Amino acid sequence: MRLFTTLLLSLLPSLILAAGKYPSPLPTPKTEILNIEIQTCSKACLKEYLQKGQIFSFLANVNKNNTNEELLTNAKSLSMELEIASIPYFLDIQKSALIQIALLFPKKTIGRYSISSTNVILSYLFHRNQPFNFEVFDSKSESLEDLQNTIDTITSKGYKQIVALLTYVGANNINHLKTQIPIYIPSVHSSQITEPLMPNIIYGGISYEKQIEKLSALNPNSTKVISFYDEGYIGSQMNEYVLKYNLDTIYSNAFNPKSATTFPKEIKTIQPLLKDSKIFLNTPITHSSIILSQITYNDIKINGIYSTQINYNPSLLSITQEKDRNNMYIANSIAKSDSLLVEEAKLLNADLEYDWINYSTAYGIEYFYLQNIPNAKAYFKEAIKNNQVEYKIDILTPKNNRFVPINYEY
């Protein structure tokens, strides 16, 4: 008769509270499976354990010599479903899988995001509580030469994966480099790359086009469309998407700091155009608040205000009046994350709730993390298709002090 092949170990729940109401410094309980079987187990043996429902015997005997894709998938699913901290097969992987990630960015170009992205990565890795090596590399510029030199330095120091925080210029340049190291770019969408995509580069930027397409489907009976957009490359792109999905656009205007000062006068001349229109407002929050307040001040009746991720920020709720935001709809691609991870990120001044580049960066770190430790719990549900992270798009409306889904009965 075969010996029972597994030993299930758990810390007793009573150890969690050592002295009444005070939390014990002991770690929270974790479940591990150990293999104490002397005989080897084949693929057929593993399948037999599964058929008989002997899942712990199955998990204990999975190893690199007897597994295949189907059996490995079952092992991952069972260990995650049962919240098992480790099994022999994955424990062997974890011991040899020290996380080695580098952050690359041109500090002069990226600016403030160099700090927040660093904090996002650190908060995620600290949260996982696994050994890691992490280092920041400033490429100085986004030129081909500087990017190549920086990547060469990163690989020479033994790093296995790179998060590259770049603009669309740097992303197009890095796509030309003949590199094999996996690279994740959180700040750029693959549609912004002009040449065929390199297989080792993943893009985590959100799709403003898909957001505008979804917004354009709302209130389809509107007879005229107005577009206000931010001056610059991204703003011009968003305006092009508005024109693409709204053929009845009759007026568009690039907004800049000077426009903000002259708009109270300008709105008098375009007031007839704004009346009963569908307004796309793809400007930064400060400029959006000026446009919204002037529409309210001049008592202009409109059919709705539509905005992309650019205005999904609690600051919008604090610097505008409730009546300014009446009939306003905002597209959002940031999903809810693990609450503890979000709070820990806040301790390092990293916002995972409203800052989409931070959210995308956290997704990229998890993508690399799961490459090293495949049975770890995933906090993000987005999938990758054709080297691009696919985000869900929700349409929200700002009500009082929060953003409410439009299908929510407020």
mmCIF file of C-alpha atoms in Angstrom, residues 27-370:
data_model
loop_
_atom_site.group_PDB
_atom_site.id
_atom_site.type_symbol
_atom_site.label_atom_id
_atom_site.label_comp_id
_atom_site.label_asym_id
_atom_site.label_seq_id
_atom_site.Cartn_x
_atom_site.Cartn_y
_atom_site.Cartn_z
ATOM 1 C CA PRO A 27 3.281 36.286 10.712
ATOM 2 C CA THR A 28 -0.202 35.411 9.497
ATOM 3 C CA PRO A 29 -0.887 31.697 8.819
ATOM 4 C CA LYS A 30 0.398 30.217 5.566
ATOM 5 C CA THR A 31 -0.330 26.805 4.105
ATOM 6 C CA GLU A 32 2.499 24.775 2.597
ATOM 7 C CA ILE A 33 2.572 21.307 1.056
ATOM 8 C CA LEU A 34 5.593 19.032 1.496
ATOM 9 C CA ASN A 35 6.357 15.808 -0.355
ATOM 10 C CA ILE A 36 7.348 12.926 1.939
ATOM 11 C CA GLU A 37 6.801 10.226 -0.694
ATOM 12 C CA ILE A 38 9.737 7.908 -1.412
ATOM 13 C CA GLN A 39 8.521 6.584 -4.769
ATOM 14 C CA THR A 40 8.425 8.720 -7.919
ATOM 15 C CA CYS A 41 5.152 9.714 -9.545
ATOM 16 C CA SER A 42 4.612 9.765 -13.344
ATOM 17 C CA LYS A 43 2.178 11.834 -15.419
ATOM 18 C CA ALA A 44 -0.292 8.953 -15.263
ATOM 19 C CA CYS A 45 0.132 8.876 -11.492
ATOM 20 C CA LEU A 46 -0.649 12.626 -11.281
ATOM 21 C CA LYS A 47 -3.746 12.218 -13.451
ATOM 22 C CA GLU A 48 -4.920 9.394 -11.211
ATOM 23 C CA TYR A 49 -4.595 11.604 -8.146
ATOM 24 C CA LEU A 50 -6.696 14.257 -9.867
ATOM 25 C CA GLN A 51 -9.381 11.769 -10.918
ATOM 26 C CA LYS A 52 -9.643 10.451 -7.374
ATOM 27 C CA GLY A 53 -9.798 13.958 -5.915
ATOM 28 C CA GLN A 54 -6.517 13.500 -4.021
ATOM 29 C CA ILE A 55 -5.470 17.067 -4.748
ATOM 30 C CA PHE A 56 -2.827 17.376 -2.032
ATOM 31 C CA SER A 57 -1.080 14.234 -3.236
ATOM 32 C CA PHE A 58 -1.256 15.672 -6.740
ATOM 33 C CA LEU A 59 0.229 19.024 -5.714
ATOM 34 C CA ALA A 60 2.992 17.406 -3.658
ATOM 35 C CA ASN A 61 4.204 15.226 -6.522
ATOM 36 C CA VAL A 62 4.249 17.726 -9.388
ATOM 37 C CA ASN A 63 7.820 18.275 -10.543
ATOM 38 C CA LYS A 64 9.720 19.384 -13.646
ATOM 39 C CA ASN A 65 10.126 15.780 -14.859
ATOM 40 C CA ASN A 66 6.502 14.635 -14.789
ATOM 41 C CA THR A 67 4.454 17.707 -15.634
ATOM 42 C CA ASN A 68 2.988 19.099 -18.842
ATOM 43 C CA GLU A 69 0.997 22.233 -19.686
ATOM 44 C CA GLU A 70 -2.353 20.716 -18.623
ATOM 45 C CA LEU A 71 -1.062 19.383 -15.315
ATOM 46 C CA LEU A 72 0.814 22.601 -14.582
ATOM 47 C CA THR A 73 -2.341 24.645 -15.220
ATOM 48 C CA ASN A 74 -4.239 22.428 -12.763
ATOM 49 C CA ALA A 75 -1.487 22.876 -10.181
ATOM 50 C CA LYS A 76 -1.573 26.667 -10.517
ATOM 51 C CA SER A 77 -5.373 26.812 -10.292
ATOM 52 C CA LEU A 78 -5.584 24.554 -7.244
ATOM 53 C CA SER A 79 -2.810 26.307 -5.335
ATOM 54 C CA MET A 80 -4.421 29.708 -5.955
ATOM 55 C CA GLU A 81 -7.955 28.471 -5.163
ATOM 56 C CA LEU A 82 -6.830 26.874 -1.901
ATOM 57 C CA GLU A 83 -4.530 29.829 -1.080
ATOM 58 C CA ILE A 84 -1.553 27.523 -0.648
ATOM 59 C CA ALA A 85 1.617 29.530 -0.121
ATOM 60 C CA SER A 86 3.913 27.018 -1.790
ATOM 61 C CA ILE A 87 4.181 23.528 -3.220
ATOM 62 C CA PRO A 88 7.455 21.725 -3.962
ATOM 63 C CA TYR A 89 7.455 22.481 -7.701
ATOM 64 C CA PHE A 90 6.875 26.231 -7.328
ATOM 65 C CA LEU A 91 9.088 26.443 -4.236
ATOM 66 C CA ASP A 92 12.022 25.244 -6.338
ATOM 67 C CA ILE A 93 11.227 27.941 -8.904
ATOM 68 C CA GLN A 94 10.953 30.653 -6.254
ATOM 69 C CA LYS A 95 14.333 29.766 -4.721
ATOM 70 C CA SER A 96 16.064 30.372 -8.040
ATOM 71 C CA ALA A 97 13.881 33.259 -9.168
ATOM 72 C CA LEU A 98 15.247 36.370 -7.539
ATOM 73 C CA ILE A 99 13.368 39.320 -9.037
ATOM 74 C CA GLN A 100 15.771 41.537 -10.993
ATOM 75 C CA ILE A 101 14.055 44.569 -12.493
ATOM 76 C CA ALA A 102 15.438 47.865 -13.793
ATOM 77 C CA LEU A 103 13.575 51.129 -14.329
ATOM 78 C CA LEU A 104 14.768 53.140 -17.339
ATOM 79 C CA PHE A 105 13.719 56.720 -17.983
ATOM 80 C CA PRO A 106 15.047 60.018 -19.401
ATOM 81 C CA LYS A 107 14.652 62.260 -16.355
ATOM 82 C CA LYS A 108 14.618 65.534 -18.281
ATOM 83 C CA THR A 109 11.762 64.340 -20.509
ATOM 84 C CA ILE A 110 9.631 62.378 -18.065
ATOM 85 C CA GLY A 111 9.922 64.710 -15.064
ATOM 86 C CA ARG A 112 7.788 63.962 -12.039
ATOM 87 C CA TYR A 113 6.811 60.459 -13.176
ATOM 88 C CA SER A 114 10.360 59.238 -12.607
ATOM 89 C CA ILE A 115 9.769 59.534 -8.858
ATOM 90 C CA SER A 116 6.204 58.230 -8.688
ATOM 91 C CA SER A 117 6.984 55.224 -10.919
ATOM 92 C CA THR A 118 9.949 54.359 -8.721
ATOM 93 C CA ASN A 119 7.659 54.459 -5.691
ATOM 94 C CA VAL A 120 5.050 52.300 -7.414
ATOM 95 C CA ILE A 121 7.612 49.618 -8.220
ATOM 96 C CA LEU A 122 9.068 49.642 -4.720
ATOM 97 C CA SER A 123 5.662 49.501 -3.038
ATOM 98 C CA TYR A 124 4.646 46.522 -5.185
ATOM 99 C CA LEU A 125 7.862 44.590 -4.554
ATOM 100 C CA PHE A 126 7.765 45.336 -0.815
ATOM 101 C CA HIS A 127 4.152 44.173 -0.754
ATOM 102 C CA ARG A 128 5.129 40.834 -2.312
ATOM 103 C CA ASN A 129 7.805 40.255 0.353
ATOM 104 C CA GLN A 130 10.137 38.365 -1.987
ATOM 105 C CA PRO A 131 13.879 38.981 -2.537
ATOM 106 C CA PHE A 132 14.494 41.447 -5.362
ATOM 107 C CA ASN A 133 17.086 43.620 -7.017
ATOM 108 C CA PHE A 134 15.817 46.940 -8.338
ATOM 109 C CA GLU A 135 17.788 49.850 -9.748
ATOM 110 C CA VAL A 136 16.958 53.097 -11.547
ATOM 111 C CA PHE A 137 18.786 54.135 -14.720
ATOM 112 C CA ASP A 138 18.603 57.626 -16.251
ATOM 113 C CA SER A 139 19.101 57.420 -20.024
ATOM 114 C CA LYS A 140 19.582 61.227 -20.196
ATOM 115 C CA SER A 141 17.636 61.430 -23.465
ATOM 116 C CA GLU A 142 15.409 59.299 -25.691
ATOM 117 C CA SER A 143 17.914 59.080 -28.536
ATOM 118 C CA LEU A 144 18.777 55.701 -30.054
ATOM 119 C CA GLU A 145 22.334 55.957 -28.778
ATOM 120 C CA ASP A 146 21.414 56.857 -25.181
ATOM 121 C CA LEU A 147 18.741 54.167 -24.997
ATOM 122 C CA GLN A 148 21.095 51.506 -26.395
ATOM 123 C CA ASN A 149 23.888 52.485 -23.994
ATOM 124 C CA THR A 150 21.534 52.405 -21.018
ATOM 125 C CA ILE A 151 20.117 49.001 -21.952
ATOM 126 C CA ASP A 152 23.663 47.664 -22.388
ATOM 127 C CA THR A 153 24.514 48.914 -18.893
ATOM 128 C CA ILE A 154 21.370 47.329 -17.448
ATOM 129 C CA THR A 155 22.048 43.920 -19.001
ATOM 130 C CA SER A 156 25.730 44.015 -18.004
ATOM 131 C CA LYS A 157 24.653 44.380 -14.372
ATOM 132 C CA GLY A 158 22.537 41.227 -14.583
ATOM 133 C CA TYR A 159 19.023 42.678 -14.697
ATOM 134 C CA LYS A 160 16.523 40.468 -16.512
ATOM 135 C CA GLN A 161 13.548 42.789 -17.109
ATOM 136 C CA ILE A 162 13.092 46.499 -17.805
ATOM 137 C CA VAL A 163 10.284 48.955 -17.152
ATOM 138 C CA ALA A 164 10.923 51.834 -19.569
ATOM 139 C CA LEU A 165 9.099 55.072 -18.844
ATOM 140 C CA LEU A 166 9.193 56.899 -22.184
ATOM 141 C CA THR A 167 7.263 59.256 -24.445
ATOM 142 C CA TYR A 168 6.059 58.090 -27.846
ATOM 143 C CA VAL A 169 9.377 59.345 -29.280
ATOM 144 C CA GLY A 170 11.484 57.139 -27.016
ATOM 145 C CA ALA A 171 9.115 54.206 -27.458
ATOM 146 C CA ASN A 172 9.510 54.364 -31.238
ATOM 147 C CA ASN A 173 13.288 54.580 -30.881
ATOM 148 C CA ILE A 174 13.555 51.648 -28.484
ATOM 149 C CA ASN A 175 11.402 49.622 -30.880
ATOM 150 C CA HIS A 176 14.241 49.954 -33.427
ATOM 151 C CA LEU A 177 16.876 48.481 -31.108
ATOM 152 C CA LYS A 178 17.856 44.843 -31.511
ATOM 153 C CA THR A 179 17.337 43.800 -27.905
ATOM 154 C CA GLN A 180 16.188 40.512 -26.410
ATOM 155 C CA ILE A 181 15.568 41.610 -22.815
ATOM 156 C CA PRO A 182 11.837 41.917 -21.960
ATOM 157 C CA ILE A 183 10.749 45.567 -21.832
ATOM 158 C CA TYR A 184 7.474 47.010 -20.533
ATOM 159 C CA ILE A 185 6.508 50.594 -21.477
ATOM 160 C CA PRO A 186 3.651 51.798 -19.211
ATOM 161 C CA SER A 187 3.278 55.254 -20.758
ATOM 162 C CA VAL A 188 2.682 54.513 -24.448
ATOM 163 C CA HIS A 189 -0.034 52.682 -26.392
ATOM 164 C CA SER A 190 1.059 50.353 -29.177
ATOM 165 C CA SER A 191 -0.973 52.391 -31.689
ATOM 166 C CA GLN A 192 1.622 55.153 -31.276
ATOM 167 C CA ILE A 193 4.383 52.924 -32.669
ATOM 168 C CA THR A 194 4.924 53.538 -36.370
ATOM 169 C CA GLU A 195 6.967 50.408 -37.217
ATOM 170 C CA PRO A 196 6.185 46.682 -36.667
ATOM 171 C CA LEU A 197 6.297 45.814 -32.969
ATOM 172 C CA MET A 198 9.300 44.016 -31.512
ATOM 173 C CA PRO A 199 8.168 40.805 -29.753
ATOM 174 C CA ASN A 200 10.030 41.566 -26.505
ATOM 175 C CA ILE A 201 8.274 44.908 -25.847
ATOM 176 C CA ILE A 202 4.892 45.188 -24.085
ATOM 177 C CA TYR A 203 2.926 48.465 -24.100
ATOM 178 C CA GLY A 204 0.757 49.511 -21.165
ATOM 179 C CA GLY A 205 -0.689 52.826 -22.338
ATOM 180 C CA ILE A 206 -4.452 53.303 -22.341
ATOM 181 C CA SER A 207 -6.351 53.745 -25.602
ATOM 182 C CA TYR A 208 -7.770 57.253 -25.873
ATOM 183 C CA GLU A 209 -9.248 56.214 -29.200
ATOM 184 C CA LYS A 210 -11.306 53.417 -27.655
ATOM 185 C CA GLN A 211 -12.402 55.726 -24.842
ATOM 186 C CA ILE A 212 -13.566 58.389 -27.308
ATOM 187 C CA GLU A 213 -15.250 55.766 -29.481
ATOM 188 C CA LYS A 214 -17.238 54.566 -26.465
ATOM 189 C CA LEU A 215 -18.084 58.116 -25.378
ATOM 190 C CA SER A 216 -19.191 58.967 -28.917
ATOM 191 C CA ALA A 217 -21.784 56.196 -28.794
ATOM 192 C CA LEU A 218 -23.585 58.012 -25.959
ATOM 193 C CA ASN A 219 -26.365 60.417 -26.908
ATOM 194 C CA PRO A 220 -26.157 59.514 -30.640
ATOM 195 C CA ASN A 221 -29.023 61.874 -31.561
ATOM 196 C CA SER A 222 -26.946 65.001 -30.944
ATOM 197 C CA THR A 223 -26.895 67.198 -34.050
ATOM 198 C CA LYS A 224 -23.577 68.981 -33.444
ATOM 199 C CA VAL A 225 -20.323 68.313 -31.623
ATOM 200 C CA ILE A 226 -17.748 70.690 -30.094
ATOM 201 C CA SER A 227 -14.161 69.649 -29.260
ATOM 202 C CA PHE A 228 -11.848 71.324 -26.751
ATOM 203 C CA TYR A 229 -8.453 69.633 -26.467
ATOM 204 C CA ASP A 230 -5.056 70.163 -24.924
ATOM 205 C CA GLU A 231 -2.346 71.732 -27.046
ATOM 206 C CA GLY A 232 0.333 69.129 -27.833
ATOM 207 C CA TYR A 233 0.782 65.698 -29.399
ATOM 208 C CA ILE A 234 -1.611 63.697 -27.194
ATOM 209 C CA GLY A 235 -4.256 66.427 -27.261
ATOM 210 C CA SER A 236 -4.106 66.642 -31.051
ATOM 211 C CA GLN A 237 -4.471 62.862 -31.243
ATOM 212 C CA MET A 238 -7.575 62.986 -29.071
ATOM 213 C CA ASN A 239 -9.089 65.689 -31.251
ATOM 214 C CA GLU A 240 -8.474 63.520 -34.325
ATOM 215 C CA TYR A 241 -10.337 60.662 -32.628
ATOM 216 C CA VAL A 242 -13.256 62.994 -31.835
ATOM 217 C CA LEU A 243 -13.415 64.020 -35.502
ATOM 218 C CA LYS A 244 -13.167 60.383 -36.596
ATOM 219 C CA TYR A 245 -16.127 59.203 -34.526
ATOM 220 C CA ASN A 246 -18.192 62.410 -34.700
ATOM 221 C CA LEU A 247 -18.614 63.552 -38.301
ATOM 222 C CA ASP A 248 -20.947 66.318 -37.109
ATOM 223 C CA THR A 249 -18.144 68.184 -35.290
ATOM 224 C CA ILE A 250 -18.612 71.865 -36.105
ATOM 225 C CA TYR A 251 -15.962 73.492 -33.911
ATOM 226 C CA SER A 252 -12.669 72.446 -32.314
ATOM 227 C CA ASN A 253 -10.182 74.475 -30.303
ATOM 228 C CA ALA A 254 -6.722 73.704 -28.889
ATOM 229 C CA PHE A 255 -6.503 75.020 -25.342
ATOM 230 C CA ASN A 256 -3.327 76.459 -23.791
ATOM 231 C CA PRO A 257 -2.504 78.804 -20.872
ATOM 232 C CA LYS A 258 -3.212 81.863 -23.037
ATOM 233 C CA SER A 259 -6.575 80.426 -24.097
ATOM 234 C CA ALA A 260 -7.490 80.072 -20.432
ATOM 235 C CA THR A 261 -7.186 83.837 -19.926
ATOM 236 C CA THR A 262 -9.096 84.812 -23.082
ATOM 237 C CA PHE A 263 -11.853 82.179 -22.915
ATOM 238 C CA PRO A 264 -14.341 84.271 -20.867
ATOM 239 C CA LYS A 265 -14.430 86.690 -23.838
ATOM 240 C CA GLU A 266 -14.230 84.040 -26.551
ATOM 241 C CA ILE A 267 -17.207 82.100 -25.227
ATOM 242 C CA LYS A 268 -19.457 85.044 -26.049
ATOM 243 C CA THR A 269 -18.699 84.626 -29.755
ATOM 244 C CA ILE A 270 -19.108 80.833 -29.863
ATOM 245 C CA GLN A 271 -22.140 80.677 -27.574
ATOM 246 C CA PRO A 272 -24.560 79.918 -30.437
ATOM 247 C CA LEU A 273 -22.355 76.971 -31.450
ATOM 248 C CA LEU A 274 -22.236 75.604 -27.915
ATOM 249 C CA LYS A 275 -26.002 75.701 -27.418
ATOM 250 C CA ASP A 276 -27.553 72.199 -27.548
ATOM 251 C CA SER A 277 -24.183 70.686 -28.472
ATOM 252 C CA LYS A 278 -22.305 67.601 -27.388
ATOM 253 C CA ILE A 279 -18.987 68.864 -25.954
ATOM 254 C CA PHE A 280 -15.798 66.785 -25.829
ATOM 255 C CA LEU A 281 -13.582 68.198 -23.106
ATOM 256 C CA ASN A 282 -10.100 66.674 -23.367
ATOM 257 C CA THR A 283 -8.141 69.336 -21.510
ATOM 258 C CA PRO A 284 -6.249 69.210 -18.174
ATOM 259 C CA ILE A 285 -8.389 69.661 -15.074
ATOM 260 C CA THR A 286 -7.513 73.325 -14.501
ATOM 261 C CA HIS A 287 -8.506 74.231 -18.057
ATOM 262 C CA SER A 288 -11.568 71.981 -17.902
ATOM 263 C CA SER A 289 -12.761 73.813 -14.788
ATOM 264 C CA ILE A 290 -12.520 77.168 -16.621
ATOM 265 C CA ILE A 291 -14.538 75.895 -19.582
ATOM 266 C CA LEU A 292 -17.152 74.256 -17.356
ATOM 267 C CA SER A 293 -17.580 77.320 -15.133
ATOM 268 C CA GLN A 294 -17.993 79.624 -18.134
ATOM 269 C CA ILE A 295 -20.662 77.375 -19.634
ATOM 270 C CA THR A 296 -22.526 77.560 -16.335
ATOM 271 C CA TYR A 297 -21.933 81.303 -15.876
ATOM 272 C CA ASN A 298 -23.299 82.084 -19.342
ATOM 273 C CA ASP A 299 -26.257 79.752 -18.798
ATOM 274 C CA ILE A 300 -25.561 77.761 -21.975
ATOM 275 C CA LYS A 301 -27.790 74.701 -22.347
ATOM 276 C CA ILE A 302 -25.842 71.763 -23.744
ATOM 277 C CA ASN A 303 -26.616 68.094 -24.468
ATOM 278 C CA GLY A 304 -23.685 66.710 -22.487
ATOM 279 C CA ILE A 305 -19.991 66.936 -21.676
ATOM 280 C CA TYR A 306 -17.693 64.014 -22.489
ATOM 281 C CA SER A 307 -14.115 63.476 -21.367
ATOM 282 C CA THR A 308 -11.422 60.795 -21.371
ATOM 283 C CA GLN A 309 -9.038 59.607 -18.649
ATOM 284 C CA ILE A 310 -7.487 63.079 -18.522
ATOM 285 C CA ASN A 311 -10.264 64.331 -16.209
ATOM 286 C CA TYR A 312 -10.666 61.220 -14.056
ATOM 287 C CA ASN A 313 -9.240 62.801 -10.923
ATOM 288 C CA PRO A 314 -10.770 63.800 -7.560
ATOM 289 C CA SER A 315 -9.415 67.319 -8.103
ATOM 290 C CA LEU A 316 -12.172 67.813 -10.664
ATOM 291 C CA LEU A 317 -14.718 67.343 -7.880
ATOM 292 C CA SER A 318 -13.094 69.928 -5.644
ATOM 293 C CA ILE A 319 -12.416 72.775 -8.101
ATOM 294 C CA THR A 320 -15.740 72.651 -9.968
ATOM 295 C CA GLN A 321 -19.318 73.122 -8.823
ATOM 296 C CA GLU A 322 -21.888 70.352 -8.915
ATOM 297 C CA LYS A 323 -23.928 72.240 -11.516
ATOM 298 C CA ASP A 324 -20.810 72.668 -13.701
ATOM 299 C CA ARG A 325 -20.549 68.884 -13.968
ATOM 300 C CA ASN A 326 -24.196 68.267 -14.691
ATOM 301 C CA ASN A 327 -24.647 65.760 -17.507
ATOM 302 C CA MET A 328 -20.899 65.038 -17.661
ATOM 303 C CA TYR A 329 -19.480 61.630 -18.619
ATOM 304 C CA ILE A 330 -15.893 60.445 -18.123
ATOM 305 C CA ALA A 331 -14.199 57.329 -19.536
ATOM 306 C CA ASN A 332 -11.971 55.427 -17.114
ATOM 307 C CA SER A 333 -9.668 52.453 -17.639
ATOM 308 C CA ILE A 334 -8.327 52.115 -14.081
ATOM 309 C CA ALA A 335 -9.844 49.096 -12.349
ATOM 310 C CA LYS A 336 -9.962 48.483 -8.608
ATOM 311 C CA SER A 337 -6.719 47.016 -7.242
ATOM 312 C CA ASP A 338 -5.931 45.045 -4.113
ATOM 313 C CA SER A 339 -6.894 47.404 -1.277
ATOM 314 C CA LEU A 340 -3.799 46.674 0.826
ATOM 315 C CA LEU A 341 -1.514 47.254 -2.162
ATOM 316 C CA VAL A 342 -3.246 50.578 -2.852
ATOM 317 C CA GLU A 343 -2.833 51.731 0.745
ATOM 318 C CA GLU A 344 0.795 50.658 0.909
ATOM 319 C CA ALA A 345 1.486 52.532 -2.311
ATOM 320 C CA LYS A 346 -0.024 55.658 -0.752
ATOM 321 C CA LEU A 347 2.598 55.501 1.991
ATOM 322 C CA LEU A 348 5.167 56.141 -0.755
ATOM 323 C CA ASN A 349 3.004 58.839 -2.381
ATOM 324 C CA ALA A 350 2.056 56.556 -5.273
ATOM 325 C CA ASP A 351 -1.555 56.805 -6.467
ATOM 326 C CA LEU A 352 -2.980 53.603 -7.996
ATOM 327 C CA GLU A 353 -6.602 54.788 -7.982
ATOM 328 C CA TYR A 354 -6.541 57.826 -10.271
ATOM 329 C CA ASP A 355 -3.087 58.014 -11.866
ATOM 330 C CA TRP A 356 -3.195 55.753 -14.931
ATOM 331 C CA ILE A 357 0.576 55.700 -15.528
ATOM 332 C CA ASN A 358 1.119 54.535 -11.943
ATOM 333 C CA TYR A 359 -1.605 51.917 -12.435
ATOM 334 C CA SER A 360 -0.029 50.764 -15.695
ATOM 335 C CA THR A 361 3.410 50.634 -14.059
ATOM 336 C CA ALA A 362 2.059 48.439 -11.259
ATOM 337 C CA TYR A 363 0.520 46.139 -13.864
ATOM 338 C CA GLY A 364 3.882 45.880 -15.628
ATOM 339 C CA ILE A 365 5.691 44.953 -12.418
ATOM 340 C CA GLU A 366 3.101 42.274 -11.741
ATOM 341 C CA TYR A 367 3.498 40.967 -15.293
ATOM 342 C CA PHE A 368 7.233 40.529 -14.712
ATOM 343 C CA TYR A 369 6.708 39.212 -11.181
ATOM 344 C CA LEU A 370 4.399 36.442 -12.388
#
